[in-house]
XYZ file of C-alpha atoms in Angstrom:
703
model
C 131.975 65.506 150.849
C 128.185 65.483 151.195
C 126.313 68.386 149.644
C 123.876 68.131 152.563
C 124.078 69.129 156.226
C 123.413 66.577 158.980
C 119.637 66.847 158.551
C 119.938 64.400 155.636
C 119.863 61.752 158.386
C 116.661 63.118 159.969
C 113.313 61.353 159.566
C 111.063 64.408 159.955
C 109.733 65.939 156.725
C 110.337 69.455 158.071
C 113.950 68.776 159.000
C 114.683 66.995 155.737
C 113.356 69.985 153.793
C 116.352 71.928 155.163
C 119.085 69.356 154.557
C 120.334 71.153 151.423
C 120.807 74.501 153.182
C 124.326 75.907 153.702
C 123.608 76.284 157.444
C 125.275 73.466 159.405
C 122.053 72.341 161.037
C 121.877 69.789 163.825
C 118.910 67.905 165.191
C 117.978 68.430 168.850
C 120.572 66.145 170.440
C 123.192 65.822 173.156
C 125.852 66.058 170.429
C 124.663 69.519 169.371
C 124.734 70.825 172.938
C 128.159 69.276 173.525
C 129.462 70.983 170.380
C 128.135 74.357 171.563
C 129.857 73.880 174.895
C 133.187 72.771 173.425
C 133.210 75.670 170.932
C 131.791 78.141 173.476
C 129.090 79.258 171.027
C 125.468 80.149 171.644
C 122.820 77.980 169.998
C 120.549 79.300 167.252
C 117.298 77.377 167.718
C 114.750 77.287 164.890
C 111.406 75.586 165.576
C 108.904 75.210 162.758
C 106.692 72.800 160.859
C 106.423 71.483 157.342
C 102.978 73.108 156.915
C 104.138 76.540 158.150
C 104.252 79.177 155.368
C 106.472 81.701 157.183
C 108.884 78.943 158.182
C 109.458 78.284 154.488
C 109.779 82.027 153.807
C 112.478 82.362 156.463
C 114.210 79.249 155.127
C 114.406 80.709 151.639
C 115.279 84.298 152.607
C 117.788 83.565 155.354
C 118.849 79.956 155.786
C 119.397 79.370 152.057
C 121.477 82.559 151.781
C 125.139 81.555 151.660
C 126.488 84.770 153.198
C 124.064 84.642 156.131
C 124.737 80.933 156.603
C 128.425 81.823 156.946
C 127.574 84.217 159.807
C 125.500 81.514 161.521
C 128.131 78.798 161.102
C 130.896 81.067 162.379
C 129.144 82.344 165.504
C 126.477 79.766 166.436
C 125.645 76.097 166.646
C 122.399 75.800 164.667
C 119.657 73.435 165.876
C 116.417 72.851 163.980
C 113.327 71.285 165.591
C 110.055 70.033 164.106
C 107.326 71.222 166.476
C 105.041 68.337 165.494
C 107.745 65.798 166.240
C 108.914 67.448 169.482
C 105.989 69.228 171.177
C 107.852 69.028 174.494
C 110.703 71.166 173.129
C 108.350 73.538 171.330
C 106.055 74.230 174.294
C 108.943 75.242 176.540
C 110.640 77.574 174.097
C 107.290 79.034 173.038
C 106.770 79.975 176.690
C 110.260 81.477 176.770
C 109.790 83.577 173.653
C 106.379 84.756 174.834
C 107.966 85.814 178.125
C 110.672 87.754 176.275
C 108.781 89.229 173.328
C 105.103 88.985 174.216
C 104.297 86.752 171.245
C 104.923 83.258 170.016
C 104.254 81.179 166.927
C 106.214 79.643 164.096
C 108.862 79.965 162.975
C 110.179 80.290 166.490
C 113.663 81.770 166.607
C 115.640 81.709 169.857
C 119.243 82.214 170.927
C 120.320 79.923 173.756
C 123.320 79.535 175.993
C 125.322 76.364 175.224
C 123.342 74.548 177.927
C 120.047 75.551 176.316
C 118.824 78.536 178.335
C 117.204 81.191 176.068
C 118.367 84.802 176.288
C 116.752 86.165 173.101
C 113.747 85.138 171.064
C 111.256 86.071 168.398
C 109.355 84.549 165.509
C 109.889 85.461 161.844
C 112.766 87.810 161.009
C 113.208 89.187 157.460
C 116.642 88.757 155.881
C 117.170 92.547 155.864
C 115.558 95.431 157.749
C 111.910 95.766 156.639
C 108.312 95.491 157.819
C 109.485 97.538 160.791
C 111.528 94.520 161.885
C 115.308 94.341 162.226
C 117.029 92.224 159.601
C 118.096 88.761 160.705
C 121.785 89.279 159.949
C 121.875 92.410 162.112
C 120.124 90.516 164.914
C 122.563 87.619 164.717
C 125.702 89.786 164.627
C 124.432 91.794 167.594
C 123.713 88.673 169.634
C 127.055 87.100 168.756
C 128.670 90.281 170.079
C 126.522 90.165 173.236
C 127.737 86.637 173.906
C 131.346 87.765 173.599
C 131.215 91.137 175.354
C 128.134 91.154 177.628
C 127.835 87.525 178.603
C 126.803 88.322 182.167
C 123.702 90.128 180.903
C 122.831 87.217 178.624
C 123.184 84.680 181.451
C 121.070 86.823 183.780
C 118.312 87.043 181.155
C 118.515 83.310 180.514
C 118.049 82.508 184.195
C 114.934 84.629 184.580
C 113.419 83.335 181.313
C 113.867 79.712 182.375
C 111.915 80.498 185.534
C 109.157 82.001 183.373
C 108.935 78.776 181.348
C 108.068 76.777 184.456
C 105.730 79.423 185.817
C 103.833 79.669 182.526
C 101.750 76.557 183.149
C 102.530 75.532 186.729
C 99.581 77.293 188.260
C 99.012 77.449 191.990
C 95.263 77.721 191.709
C 93.898 74.789 193.691
C 90.211 74.801 194.535
C 88.435 72.116 196.570
C 84.967 73.459 195.781
C 84.393 72.278 192.226
C 80.843 72.829 191.014
C 78.846 73.099 187.801
C 78.824 76.832 188.462
C 82.462 76.857 187.362
C 81.504 75.157 184.085
C 78.750 77.764 183.672
C 81.370 80.508 184.064
C 83.416 78.993 181.235
C 80.309 78.858 179.062
C 79.496 82.478 179.944
C 83.046 83.529 179.093
C 82.715 81.945 175.643
C 79.292 83.538 175.161
C 80.699 86.972 175.990
C 83.034 86.653 173.013
C 80.461 85.191 170.624
C 80.173 87.098 167.338
C 76.445 86.937 166.565
C 76.869 88.331 163.062
C 79.661 86.103 161.787
C 79.777 83.241 164.247
C 82.920 82.323 166.147
C 84.467 84.132 169.048
C 86.245 87.469 169.181
C 87.500 89.238 166.066
C 90.243 88.378 163.598
C 92.120 86.127 163.388
C 89.484 83.507 164.163
C 90.125 79.973 165.335
C 87.400 77.320 165.621
C 87.823 76.313 169.349
C 86.349 72.784 169.018
C 86.363 71.954 172.755
C 84.487 75.169 173.579
C 81.954 74.336 170.848
C 81.394 70.867 172.316
C 80.925 72.457 175.737
C 78.249 74.754 174.298
C 76.501 71.874 172.495
C 76.513 69.811 175.693
C 75.055 72.639 177.781
C 72.406 73.379 175.136
C 71.370 69.707 174.946
C 71.384 69.157 178.703
C 69.780 72.374 179.942
C 67.953 73.815 176.924
C 70.194 76.907 176.991
C 69.114 78.719 173.809
C 72.053 81.152 173.846
C 74.537 78.275 173.929
C 72.639 76.598 171.103
C 72.769 79.772 169.013
C 76.502 80.265 169.595
C 77.303 76.682 168.608
C 74.991 76.346 165.606
C 75.656 79.793 164.123
C 79.409 79.264 164.449
C 79.338 75.818 162.846
C 77.155 77.025 159.940
C 79.181 80.192 159.325
C 82.433 78.228 159.337
C 81.028 75.635 156.935
C 79.888 78.426 154.592
C 83.150 80.358 154.870
C 86.431 80.128 153.021
C 87.947 78.352 156.016
C 86.086 75.332 154.633
C 87.288 73.759 151.383
C 84.098 73.615 149.328
C 85.648 71.469 146.613
C 87.921 69.034 148.417
C 86.321 69.044 151.860
C 87.941 69.669 155.240
C 88.819 72.777 157.224
C 91.863 75.003 156.915
C 93.668 75.941 160.137
C 92.151 79.356 160.871
C 90.727 82.507 159.285
C 92.639 85.771 159.075
C 89.365 87.758 158.972
C 86.330 87.750 161.235
C 83.962 86.535 158.469
C 85.818 83.211 157.980
C 86.534 84.152 154.316
C 90.337 84.123 153.939
C 92.065 81.262 155.746
C 95.584 80.194 156.453
C 95.324 77.359 153.965
C 97.154 74.526 155.719
C 94.901 71.682 156.879
C 95.699 69.811 160.072
C 94.559 66.352 161.143
C 93.840 67.482 164.695
C 91.634 70.409 163.621
C 89.580 68.229 161.312
C 89.255 65.384 163.824
C 87.965 67.685 166.561
C 85.706 69.654 164.204
C 84.283 66.392 162.845
C 83.154 65.614 166.399
C 81.550 69.064 166.626
C 79.469 68.551 163.487
C 78.501 65.015 164.542
C 77.473 66.228 168.019
C 75.533 69.133 166.513
C 73.687 66.771 164.172
C 72.778 64.270 166.877
C 71.541 67.097 169.111
C 69.801 69.508 166.726
C 69.003 67.081 163.842
C 69.955 69.612 161.163
C 70.983 67.731 157.973
C 73.531 70.458 157.150
C 75.697 69.271 160.044
C 75.578 65.676 158.780
C 76.445 66.864 155.250
C 79.555 68.659 156.491
C 80.617 65.636 158.557
C 80.306 63.340 155.517
C 82.237 65.828 153.383
C 85.037 66.160 155.940
C 85.508 62.395 156.000
C 85.559 62.369 152.186
C 88.609 64.661 152.279
C 90.277 62.783 155.127
C 89.714 59.443 153.395
C 91.103 60.733 150.101
C 94.072 62.779 151.287
C 94.910 62.062 154.893
C 94.721 58.292 155.379
C 96.877 55.224 154.819
C 94.094 53.024 153.449
C 96.234 49.905 153.395
C 97.749 49.846 156.870
C 95.538 52.235 158.794
C 96.671 55.599 160.105
C 95.907 59.262 159.544
C 98.529 61.557 158.010
C 99.503 64.731 159.845
C 98.752 67.676 157.557
C 98.432 69.173 154.104
C 100.529 72.237 153.319
C 99.045 75.602 152.371
C 101.210 76.339 149.360
C 103.108 74.693 146.544
C 105.831 77.346 146.445
C 106.777 80.458 148.377
C 105.519 82.660 145.565
C 101.904 81.706 146.112
C 99.489 82.039 148.984
C 96.846 79.349 148.723
C 96.883 79.489 144.906
C 96.011 75.778 144.725
C 92.758 76.433 146.599
C 91.746 79.793 145.041
C 90.288 80.905 141.697
C 90.296 83.910 139.423
C 87.093 84.538 137.512
C 89.021 83.701 134.350
C 90.228 80.352 135.737
C 86.664 79.394 136.690
C 85.313 80.468 133.296
C 87.862 78.241 131.562
C 86.331 75.055 133.023
C 82.638 75.948 133.477
C 79.783 76.523 131.057
C 78.193 79.955 130.997
C 75.265 78.737 133.124
C 77.527 76.979 135.614
C 79.676 80.090 135.974
C 76.607 82.265 136.526
C 75.399 79.986 139.320
C 78.754 79.170 140.919
C 79.955 82.766 140.521
C 77.050 84.047 142.602
C 76.957 81.172 145.084
C 80.725 81.107 145.753
C 81.292 84.843 145.173
C 83.753 84.371 142.282
C 84.288 87.932 141.068
C 86.735 89.850 138.899
C 88.139 91.219 142.142
C 88.902 88.570 144.716
C 90.067 88.205 148.288
C 93.842 87.661 148.275
C 96.385 90.432 148.919
C 99.174 88.885 146.858
C 96.861 88.466 143.848
C 93.653 90.530 144.094
C 92.039 88.522 141.282
C 92.163 85.314 143.321
C 88.879 84.322 145.016
C 88.495 82.108 148.070
C 85.367 80.061 147.462
C 82.797 80.831 150.154
C 79.017 80.706 150.222
C 77.710 84.231 149.782
C 74.087 83.418 148.897
C 71.762 80.508 149.570
C 70.622 78.291 146.713
C 67.226 79.969 146.976
C 68.775 83.439 146.712
C 70.757 82.403 143.621
C 67.635 80.931 142.015
C 65.738 84.144 142.620
C 68.516 86.399 141.316
C 68.948 84.350 138.132
C 65.238 83.551 137.675
C 66.082 79.843 137.771
C 64.353 77.031 139.605
C 66.014 75.774 142.794
C 66.438 72.382 141.125
C 68.279 73.954 138.162
C 70.606 75.849 140.504
C 71.351 72.704 142.513
C 72.112 70.773 139.315
C 74.406 73.485 137.891
C 76.130 73.863 141.245
C 76.775 70.140 141.554
C 78.220 70.070 138.044
C 80.340 73.196 138.676
C 81.765 71.757 141.894
C 82.724 68.556 140.134
C 84.435 70.385 137.247
C 86.265 72.870 139.492
C 87.582 70.064 141.669
C 88.691 68.033 138.650
C 90.516 71.101 137.289
C 92.106 71.755 140.671
C 93.441 68.214 140.782
C 95.465 69.032 137.664
C 97.359 71.739 139.559
C 100.561 71.006 141.480
C 99.326 69.726 144.856
C 100.462 71.059 148.237
C 102.635 68.608 150.164
C 100.919 66.080 152.429
C 103.024 65.160 155.458
C 102.453 61.412 155.779
C 103.879 61.209 159.276
C 101.593 59.228 161.590
C 101.543 60.874 165.031
C 100.116 58.809 167.873
C 98.005 61.416 169.685
C 96.598 63.068 166.585
C 95.700 59.626 165.227
C 93.882 58.803 168.441
C 91.812 61.980 167.964
C 91.014 60.790 164.441
C 90.044 57.331 165.717
C 87.639 58.779 168.288
C 86.109 61.172 165.748
C 85.577 58.428 163.148
C 84.028 56.090 165.723
C 81.595 58.785 166.880
C 80.711 59.679 163.289
C 80.207 56.003 162.433
C 77.805 55.495 165.336
C 75.748 58.660 164.879
C 75.619 58.595 161.062
C 75.307 54.780 160.946
C 78.347 54.202 158.739
C 80.471 51.072 158.653
C 83.516 52.286 156.656
C 84.733 54.959 159.156
C 84.293 52.461 161.997
C 86.400 49.846 160.243
C 89.135 52.333 159.367
C 89.234 53.733 162.914
C 89.668 50.251 164.391
C 92.381 49.383 161.840
C 94.197 52.581 162.803
C 93.915 51.946 166.536
C 95.159 48.378 166.064
C 98.207 49.800 164.287
C 98.857 52.330 167.059
C 98.721 49.627 169.727
C 100.796 47.165 167.708
C 103.520 49.520 166.486
C 103.486 52.304 169.073
C 102.817 50.688 172.440
C 104.788 48.387 174.696
C 104.294 47.827 178.399
C 107.998 48.405 179.028
C 108.769 51.378 176.758
C 105.303 52.956 176.849
C 103.858 54.826 173.885
C 105.871 56.279 171.025
C 104.980 59.777 169.845
C 105.501 58.824 166.186
C 104.183 55.619 164.608
C 105.685 56.192 161.158
C 107.479 58.954 159.263
C 106.783 60.061 155.711
C 108.362 58.050 152.895
C 109.153 55.195 155.290
C 112.050 57.133 156.806
C 113.506 55.552 159.927
C 114.305 57.747 162.909
C 117.640 57.299 164.617
C 115.965 57.714 167.982
C 112.543 56.835 169.320
C 110.541 59.910 170.325
C 108.744 59.235 173.591
C 105.062 60.062 173.785
C 103.849 63.054 175.783
C 100.860 63.297 178.114
C 98.497 64.215 175.245
C 99.356 60.990 173.425
C 98.506 58.833 176.443
C 95.275 60.702 177.209
C 94.007 60.634 173.621
C 94.898 56.944 173.131
C 93.123 56.024 176.380
C 89.992 57.804 175.112
C 90.288 56.086 171.723
C 90.550 52.657 173.370
C 87.423 53.278 175.459
C 85.633 54.482 172.316
C 86.713 51.321 170.500
C 85.403 49.127 173.316
C 82.071 50.942 173.175
C 81.955 50.461 169.402
C 82.818 46.748 169.417
C 82.325 45.246 172.877
C 85.798 43.682 172.490
C 87.515 43.556 175.885
C 90.973 43.823 174.326
C 90.277 47.509 173.725
C 89.089 48.102 177.280
C 92.141 46.258 178.625
C 94.358 48.423 176.411
C 92.635 51.517 177.839
C 93.426 50.307 181.365
C 97.064 49.623 180.434
C 97.676 52.944 178.668
C 95.718 54.910 181.283
C 97.634 53.203 184.071
C 100.944 53.996 182.364
C 99.816 57.624 181.975
C 99.316 57.905 185.734
C 102.615 56.192 186.484
C 104.669 58.282 184.063
C 103.102 61.757 184.310
C 101.042 62.159 187.492
C 102.507 64.486 190.140
C 101.990 62.502 193.345
C 103.081 65.391 195.535
C 101.459 68.409 193.885
C 98.605 66.873 191.905
C 97.920 67.168 188.195
C 99.902 65.771 185.291
C 103.215 66.905 183.838
C 103.226 67.184 180.052
C 106.362 65.104 179.539
C 108.534 62.624 181.364
C 111.963 63.617 182.586
C 114.123 61.790 180.035
C 116.762 59.334 181.180
C 120.343 60.555 181.100
C 121.297 64.151 180.370
C 118.355 66.573 180.297
C 118.829 69.022 177.438
C 118.004 72.704 177.654
C 114.566 73.742 178.852
C 113.318 70.138 178.989
C 114.244 70.284 182.676
C 111.313 72.681 183.199
C 108.176 70.925 184.475
C 104.902 72.013 182.931
C 101.256 71.097 183.522
C 99.151 72.004 180.478
C 95.653 73.390 181.113
C 94.966 75.422 177.971
C 93.631 74.010 174.672
C 96.266 74.878 172.071
C 94.141 74.063 169.933
C 94.365 70.323 170.632
C 92.629 69.340 173.881
C 94.765 70.249 176.907
C 96.621 67.337 178.476
C 95.474 67.660 182.086
C 91.706 67.822 181.611
C 91.911 65.265 178.779
C 93.770 62.921 181.149
C 91.254 63.561 183.945
C 88.354 62.812 181.587
C 90.024 59.578 180.464
C 90.415 58.453 184.068
C 86.766 59.241 184.796
C 85.702 57.086 181.849
C 87.849 54.231 183.147
C 86.418 54.609 186.642
C 82.824 54.542 185.361
C 83.460 51.134 183.783
C 86.034 49.555 186.087
C 84.884 50.960 189.418
C 88.488 51.905 190.186
C 88.162 54.618 192.844
C 91.825 55.561 192.412
C 91.100 56.768 188.870
C 88.337 59.079 190.060
C 90.434 60.434 192.947
C 93.292 61.388 190.635
C 90.905 62.912 188.111
C 89.203 65.012 190.786
C 92.542 66.050 192.258
C 93.726 67.110 188.794
C 90.673 69.275 188.205
C 90.961 70.750 191.714
C 94.592 71.595 190.964
C 93.431 74.169 188.395
C 90.019 75.016 189.817
C 91.086 78.376 191.237
C 92.492 79.772 187.987
C 90.683 78.055 185.143
C 87.852 80.565 184.724
C 90.417 83.108 183.477
C 91.068 80.869 180.457
C 87.514 81.024 179.127
C 87.405 79.800 175.529
C 90.731 78.046 175.932
C 89.454 75.852 178.786
C 86.742 73.973 176.881
C 88.356 70.599 177.576
C 88.472 71.449 181.279
C 84.774 72.401 181.234
C 83.854 69.082 179.602
C 85.990 67.119 182.086
C 84.423 68.992 184.992
C 80.929 68.088 183.776
C 82.055 64.480 183.438
C 83.211 64.573 187.066
C 80.130 66.243 188.540
C 77.386 64.618 186.460
C 76.783 60.894 187.038
C 77.976 58.717 184.162
C 75.045 57.563 182.023
C 75.540 54.335 180.096
C 73.013 53.015 177.606
C 73.689 49.377 176.775
C 71.813 48.014 173.769
C 71.847 44.210 173.575
C 71.057 42.566 170.260
C 72.095 42.929 166.643
C 68.873 43.212 164.668
C 66.849 46.103 163.306
C 65.235 46.720 166.688
C 68.703 47.078 168.242
C 69.569 49.644 165.581
C 66.414 51.600 166.385
C 67.135 51.521 170.122
C 70.702 52.666 169.453
C 69.431 55.570 167.328
C 67.093 56.588 170.161
C 69.893 56.310 172.705
C 72.265 58.449 170.634
C 69.796 61.328 170.252
C 71.306 64.426 171.866
C 74.984 64.697 172.721
C 75.941 64.613 176.387
C 79.530 64.459 177.536
C 78.620 62.080 180.399
C 76.604 59.676 178.186
C 77.945 56.636 176.376
C 76.033 54.240 174.138
C 77.308 50.669 173.897
C 75.917 47.989 171.596
C 76.627 44.364 172.543
C 75.742 41.043 170.995
C 74.149 38.528 173.368
C 77.224 36.306 173.412
C 79.321 39.261 174.612
C 77.256 39.657 177.787
C 79.304 37.461 180.109
C 81.200 38.308 183.270
C 84.504 37.558 181.581
C 83.763 39.846 178.663
C 82.595 42.982 180.490
C 84.242 45.721 182.536
C 83.722 45.224 186.271
C 80.838 47.671 186.751
C 78.739 46.173 183.946
C 79.738 42.585 184.785
C 77.935 42.898 188.107
C 74.614 43.743 186.429
C 74.141 42.718 182.822
C 74.791 38.921 182.902
C 72.041 38.500 185.501
C 69.294 40.016 183.348
C 66.487 37.515 182.590
C 65.828 39.329 179.270
C 69.009 37.698 177.925
C 67.056 34.473 177.579
C 64.625 35.990 175.060
C 65.320 36.726 171.406
C 64.155 40.350 171.465
C 66.675 43.194 171.566
C 66.539 45.535 174.543
C 68.313 48.446 176.177
C 69.435 49.150 179.738
C 70.052 52.654 181.077
C 72.528 52.848 183.941
C 73.204 56.048 185.848
C 76.115 55.928 188.245
C 75.709 52.612 190.074
C 71.974 52.259 189.391
C 70.337 50.649 186.354
C 66.768 51.060 185.136
C 64.672 48.014 184.181
C 65.465 46.841 180.636
C 63.174 47.988 177.848
C 62.640 47.069 174.224
C 60.462 50.101 173.589
C 62.120 53.117 171.950
C 59.710 55.650 173.432
C 60.206 54.233 176.906
C 63.973 54.441 176.400
C 63.661 58.120 175.506
C 61.591 58.735 178.651
C 64.210 57.006 180.795
C 67.006 59.052 179.219
C 65.077 62.282 179.751
C 64.632 61.354 183.400
C 68.374 60.860 183.949
């Protein structure tokens, strides 16, 4: 008899981490629901993630406890879900638990009827009564009794909660009067929450809100709005100086528990770092502050080293916060004594001041542990220590190198090497933008290798996109997980970005195919907008029957506005009016309610600007130094409705261009000369070609 439960056959890292538990876990499957029905037992649903600290705490305290496992196995059918692998399941039961308890998050704990309707839910429960929370065993015994003795009440609750799941994101807020004023309201809403002292928005806990930051950068660049500029630049600098940034390894942790960005939740996610990389790139191209470029380079250093499959292409999903349940970010934090053991006296003096490494630190579980964050500038440190700035910079560089080398000797938090389609597409787009703005070849090459892998292994015209390209440790899944709306939208964007980066029509054709499939599979032809998931073939399990239309960034870009923006990009190049109509209809679908979402509607604000502002395309033709200079001029200042495309002369043929450009570019007489030149097109109108950088800037300012 196997010493494992049925999760030994799972492919997900999170599910496999629970295969040794005495709970008789099942994956989300028709078999699990059938078993619950045949045994007339409610379902205990646990949703979590491999990077989630409190999920591991609950695993150890409750699910690895033999006596509690006996209670679960006797009274429930236990189903465990990886929220990264099944975002469609997670989003519905998150909505249910929020409707019942007023809060969501992971671990998500819900009790369902045998057909999957929730009648009780919460997040983390301690094994026994404490923290003012009821103990998990007491909760489970009570609910088992409810199912036996008060089933009518449970079924009544389940019915009303299922209705709440659908209502949660099926807004009836259509507006046919979309205007830039609505985008301004979203900007104003973000500004109202801006923390001028610490950067960011609101108080603790603090999340980065990448889409809202891009919206602020765009508005600042386009209109000269100084308040928007301040909110974006102060936030990006404070985050990069804070403990939410890993000053040794690079990359951002998921969020900060305090308003000063000092103490983070230490897990690092691909999607956060991809979207924040875009922020720093856009801030650099707009405000030309070298600090933003430095952070972007450093983020890619971490992603390249820890989060990428260098051989085959692909970005890994996440890095865990902890090595064991007894620590809380111990891998990333330092006592004064630990720092002193690897640094010289001078290095410790400099790094101790700069990174605020004191005898008393920042962590509750171990007050001696310090989260490295920049407390003083290099100039301040030089003044306090009576050193030269050059000496401080040299000691700091040496200290960083030694601290990182020492940290690499510690047990390393788990990296989930699962390759998720949508998150990878975000990484592809971010690397391509960074490569163009920072003039780097390596990120461009890796992004294209990754996109080629996504299209080769994850896409087929018949089956559509897969949500997972590859699992960690080469595990094979027993069932293909279908992609959700986000996956299609992000891949469509990545394909357009790849066409812009290379001029290769295969990427534009892939964008048309994936974007077309997105419309076919998810667009609501009767009500407008996009559903987040397809109705699966065969039996629909549990809350998957609920239809949802995501509007809110969570924190990945929301599916509906991301899809609308993708269609607008396709329309600008293909001339396909149907794309623009569906995009506009989608944005109208939410136009009456979106302003209430403020910070969480950044992706909508960017899509709205893309709809209302004419598309501006700068096409640079040539591949010499002059072409590089023209491209650099064209890139200056981020604008959501601007794209910069560099083509070689031989690529400028009708057969090798999207329809809109094919009507104009091949006819240009300048193609006969050797000199590189640029063409600025706005909507359906193109300016005369120019080889002069200053003239190009004037033309861009005019449009």
